């Protein structure tokens, strides 16, 4: 009881104060038990959405493009399945798995150098395994800026491009990193006459670049990426909190008002934290730093206690206890200005003005020395730490106000059902522009990002899971949202490829580059509509997000959860308690 009243956020904050120094780096996603053979591959959470890990016969760690070509040639000559793995492996879905169980992993871990950087032209060429942190730091040191990026810098340039990763902007070319790619070198299989592998150099005008920029890793191994950077600039950031009564209208205009604007919506509390974030001249005073609280290192002990408290609330708590606890994280983050400081040490007030490379992304938990797991990133799988789902989906800008109005309707039926979102700092809402990339956004879009509790126990129902499931189906089915390639549970990808009018062009390039499909896996074939379907239809599959239920067995009838229509979006099918017909007949029975 006492433990349950100590909220995870409080513990995390205590931890944050204690632990500014170290942090064990995240574990290696590729784990080979005999040298470089007999390997397992997973993501940084140690668990794919279907709770499996995958296997590979062996792994190679090329240091140069020549070694990379040799690795691809060896796989191609043997028609062996192969897949790129990164040091970071932050994608949730099963993207990092080679097909079958006997494939080869090519790791980009040692392809992490900057190749060239030219301040005059603004062009920077890097190897594909370079970590975003190092890339933006090197750019900044040369007086240049990557204008947009994901908010977390523990990703590689090759991996984040492959999944279409982005920040938030409707200005200029928008927030997706691939909009700034003007060249790539990609190693693909080739006929024996060409030595089984070739380097294809794609310039800015090469139409294949629209396939290679966002490729899900199925075209070959990206060796190098050339980015068109901008002269270094500064940004001015202010967070403003308002109630959400006019939120549906605001979402349509906020992206026009502020170049880097975003919003965090706390649906239960009815609040929106608007990020007013604009470009200012480099001469503007200020040396602000974004060291986002959620991406800092934590004492392992604090994480374990926080998780235990979260589990108790989830399993034994009621709505009142959960919703009370859910208020704390956002309040605590607001108090500490989310981890922003005006000078790298202290927060003295908004606006925070600072250089782009110090503001655009953060992730200090990856920076520490190994300390025997005394401290780690908040999601380290080697400890029983917070474990969560992350869904991200983009709705066309023109449809976003109606989508928000529908979520508000859903919320108003039972506001406490959405406390789980408030508990994870709300719905993050960002802007992404339409892209020429075949697997990029098809329209100017509003991206909705939600994080929520995941049980370590397979098949364990979550409190009010039906409402979040309805929200996701509302987005994907009624509002035709497209899922982020690097996030989401399986069911979100069902039918996704049909929403890309240029998918056929993408598959043509794939057939040209990799006719034997050695870079394709079961998962990539399923999401690209080549073979099978990303759903895993089985008992309890809807509880795990592996399917949308069409039968009570896909839920947990033995625990009182049945496949039911949604409340606002009646076409939705969610696992909810008490089928109406049964309870009606039960009532009838009682009357008798
Ligand atoms: C804390 C956190 C914050 C995040 N923030 C954001 C955000 O703000 N915005 C956003 O859009 N996303 C965000 N993401 C999602 C993230 O951008 C994607 O999951 C990203 O793809 C992960 O990059 P990675 O380098 O770890 O790639 P991985 O997950 O390892 O790989 C992704 C895919 O790319 C392929 N690949 C990697 N390198 C190459 C290469 N050189 N050649 C060919 N194929 C390759 C892999 O085979 C795999 O299929 C976040 C994720 C986390 C965990
Ligand atoms: C690697 O795999 C071995 C054998 O399965 C296991 O004992 C070890 O803990 C794993 N290491 C990591 C870092 O996951
Ligand atoms: C990887 O394993 C395959 C199949 O066992 C083998 O043919 C190949 O030579 C191995 N490659 C390396 C680099 O060890
Ligand atoms: C590349 O990675 C190695 C460790 O694998 C690291 O020591 C080195 O600093 C990295 N290089 C760059 C440029 O980041």
XYZ file of C-alpha atoms in Angstrom, residues 84-311:
228
model
C 21.210 -4.646 -41.321
C 21.262 -4.199 -37.565
C 22.303 -0.976 -35.888
C 23.974 -0.338 -32.560
C 20.801 1.396 -31.426
C 17.949 -0.830 -32.726
C 15.207 1.459 -31.475
C 12.427 0.321 -33.790
C 9.612 -1.510 -32.036
C 8.439 -3.771 -34.902
C 10.414 -6.757 -36.156
C 12.403 -4.761 -38.692
C 15.830 -5.911 -37.506
C 15.211 -9.618 -38.110
C 16.652 -11.353 -41.143
C 14.318 -13.837 -42.819
C 14.274 -17.367 -41.441
C 16.647 -18.433 -38.658
C 19.873 -18.902 -40.606
C 20.399 -15.401 -41.914
C 23.344 -13.087 -41.508
C 23.384 -9.797 -39.659
C 25.411 -6.934 -41.076
C 25.955 -4.465 -38.277
C 26.632 -0.799 -39.023
C 28.113 -0.306 -35.566
C 31.612 0.319 -36.949
C 30.458 2.373 -39.923
C 29.995 5.448 -37.780
C 32.342 8.085 -39.170
C 31.822 11.421 -40.755
C 33.188 11.207 -44.333
C 33.177 14.855 -45.340
C 31.672 18.122 -44.294
C 31.784 21.304 -46.310
C 30.671 24.474 -44.598
C 30.492 26.421 -47.872
C 28.122 24.067 -49.692
C 26.436 22.808 -46.506
C 26.893 19.216 -47.618
C 27.767 16.563 -45.077
C 28.449 12.929 -45.910
C 28.401 10.337 -43.149
C 28.540 6.578 -42.829
C 25.141 5.064 -42.199
C 25.847 3.782 -38.691
C 26.640 7.256 -37.398
C 24.584 8.044 -34.329
C 22.356 11.121 -34.641
C 24.027 12.601 -31.546
C 27.437 12.528 -33.239
C 26.039 13.762 -36.532
C 24.388 16.887 -35.167
C 27.386 17.586 -32.959
C 29.797 17.367 -35.917
C 27.480 19.535 -38.014
C 27.253 22.129 -35.256
C 31.039 22.167 -34.854
C 31.284 23.023 -38.556
C 28.741 25.826 -38.202
C 25.975 23.794 -39.817
C 22.586 22.489 -38.749
C 20.416 19.541 -39.674
C 17.193 21.535 -39.558
C 14.946 18.709 -38.305
C 15.408 15.405 -36.540
C 13.737 13.013 -34.132
C 13.766 14.278 -30.544
C 15.844 11.329 -29.286
C 19.422 11.203 -30.585
C 20.243 7.562 -29.799
C 19.429 6.474 -33.356
C 21.577 5.891 -36.419
C 21.140 7.899 -39.596
C 20.612 4.680 -41.593
C 17.965 3.369 -39.214
C 16.048 6.587 -38.745
C 15.887 7.202 -42.496
C 14.713 3.629 -43.132
C 11.631 4.219 -40.973
C 10.868 7.798 -42.107
C 11.696 9.385 -38.734
C 10.882 13.042 -38.194
C 10.584 15.985 -35.826
C 7.815 18.590 -36.148
C 7.399 21.163 -38.895
C 5.240 22.212 -41.818
C 7.704 24.867 -42.948
C 10.073 24.492 -45.865
C 10.616 20.832 -46.655
C 9.150 19.826 -43.304
C 10.372 17.713 -40.424
C 11.314 14.337 -41.916
C 15.080 13.822 -42.009
C 14.861 12.149 -45.428
C 13.790 15.479 -46.962
C 17.367 16.668 -46.443
C 19.028 13.676 -48.134
C 20.663 14.628 -51.447
C 22.772 11.544 -52.003
C 23.237 7.972 -50.902
C 25.603 5.110 -51.522
C 23.831 1.791 -51.210
C 25.319 -1.682 -51.516
C 23.004 -4.137 -53.228
C 23.251 -7.704 -54.524
C 24.433 -8.068 -58.122
C 24.973 -10.842 -60.670
C 28.056 -13.075 -60.417
C 29.559 -11.171 -63.351
C 29.676 -8.100 -61.109
C 31.045 -9.925 -58.100
C 27.658 -10.500 -56.405
C 27.481 -6.980 -54.898
C 27.769 -3.424 -56.183
C 27.757 0.077 -54.776
C 25.017 2.207 -56.299
C 25.609 5.915 -56.037
C 22.332 7.840 -56.002
C 22.476 11.566 -56.683
C 19.819 14.133 -55.844
C 18.087 13.697 -59.210
C 18.117 9.915 -59.266
C 14.491 8.738 -59.059
C 15.615 5.680 -57.072
C 16.499 8.033 -54.222
C 12.762 8.269 -53.522
C 12.845 4.546 -52.774
C 16.175 4.465 -50.926
C 15.474 7.397 -48.598
C 12.758 5.459 -46.718
C 13.457 1.810 -47.466
C 12.631 -0.321 -44.399
C 16.057 -1.804 -45.070
C 14.820 -4.042 -47.911
C 16.851 -2.587 -50.800
C 20.367 -3.313 -49.571
C 22.764 -1.713 -47.103
C 23.024 2.046 -47.137
C 26.728 2.746 -46.868
C 26.801 6.543 -46.843
C 24.301 9.379 -46.716
C 24.793 12.949 -47.946
C 22.669 15.594 -46.255
C 22.025 19.198 -47.302
C 22.468 21.179 -44.105
C 21.742 24.817 -43.296
C 23.910 27.460 -41.708
C 23.745 27.010 -37.938
C 20.859 28.886 -36.348
C 19.357 29.276 -32.933
C 15.901 28.461 -31.669
C 13.701 30.114 -29.100
C 11.504 27.690 -27.146
C 8.604 28.412 -24.801
C 6.053 25.953 -23.416
C 2.576 27.392 -22.869
C -0.231 25.516 -21.148
C -3.880 26.022 -22.113
C -7.123 24.125 -21.731
C -8.170 21.923 -24.630
C -11.561 23.476 -25.433
C -10.306 24.934 -28.748
C -7.680 22.277 -29.369
C -9.341 20.803 -32.467
C -9.125 24.237 -34.143
C -5.648 25.021 -32.820
C -4.143 21.873 -34.303
C -5.010 23.152 -37.770
C -3.064 26.395 -37.329
C -0.275 25.810 -34.791
C 2.049 24.312 -37.383
C 1.749 27.428 -39.539
C 2.461 29.753 -36.634
C 5.696 28.165 -35.367
C 8.421 26.536 -37.439
C 9.124 23.843 -34.814
C 5.765 23.924 -33.040
C 4.319 20.820 -31.415
C 1.727 20.007 -28.751
C 1.427 17.596 -25.852
C -2.187 16.848 -24.988
C -3.182 15.575 -21.550
C -6.670 14.314 -22.425
C -7.830 13.455 -18.889
C -6.748 16.800 -17.498
C -8.086 18.637 -20.535
C -4.811 20.503 -21.009
C -2.520 21.127 -23.939
C 1.117 22.140 -23.627
C 1.874 24.142 -26.742
C 5.493 24.333 -27.813
C 6.207 27.755 -29.286
C 9.453 27.095 -31.024
C 10.929 29.362 -33.669
C 14.160 29.984 -35.503
C 16.093 33.037 -34.341
C 19.333 34.553 -35.527
C 22.632 33.099 -34.281
C 23.355 36.479 -32.764
C 20.381 36.193 -30.385
C 21.760 35.816 -26.843
C 21.424 32.455 -25.138
C 23.184 29.112 -24.875
C 20.213 26.958 -23.929
C 20.336 23.184 -23.755
C 17.680 20.512 -24.144
C 18.481 17.585 -21.852
C 14.968 16.111 -21.843
C 14.127 14.569 -18.482
C 12.654 11.452 -19.999
C 15.862 10.633 -21.862
C 18.280 10.984 -18.939
C 19.909 8.146 -17.086
C 18.283 6.731 -13.988
C 19.485 4.672 -11.034
C 18.459 1.113 -11.719
C 16.953 0.782 -8.282
C 14.662 3.748 -8.871
C 13.504 2.274 -12.166
C 12.718 -1.071 -10.565
C 10.758 0.553 -7.753
C 8.940 2.801 -10.207
C 7.982 -0.165 -12.355
C 6.786 -2.144 -9.348
C 4.588 0.768 -8.297
C 3.238 1.059 -11.829
C 2.410 -2.649 -11.903
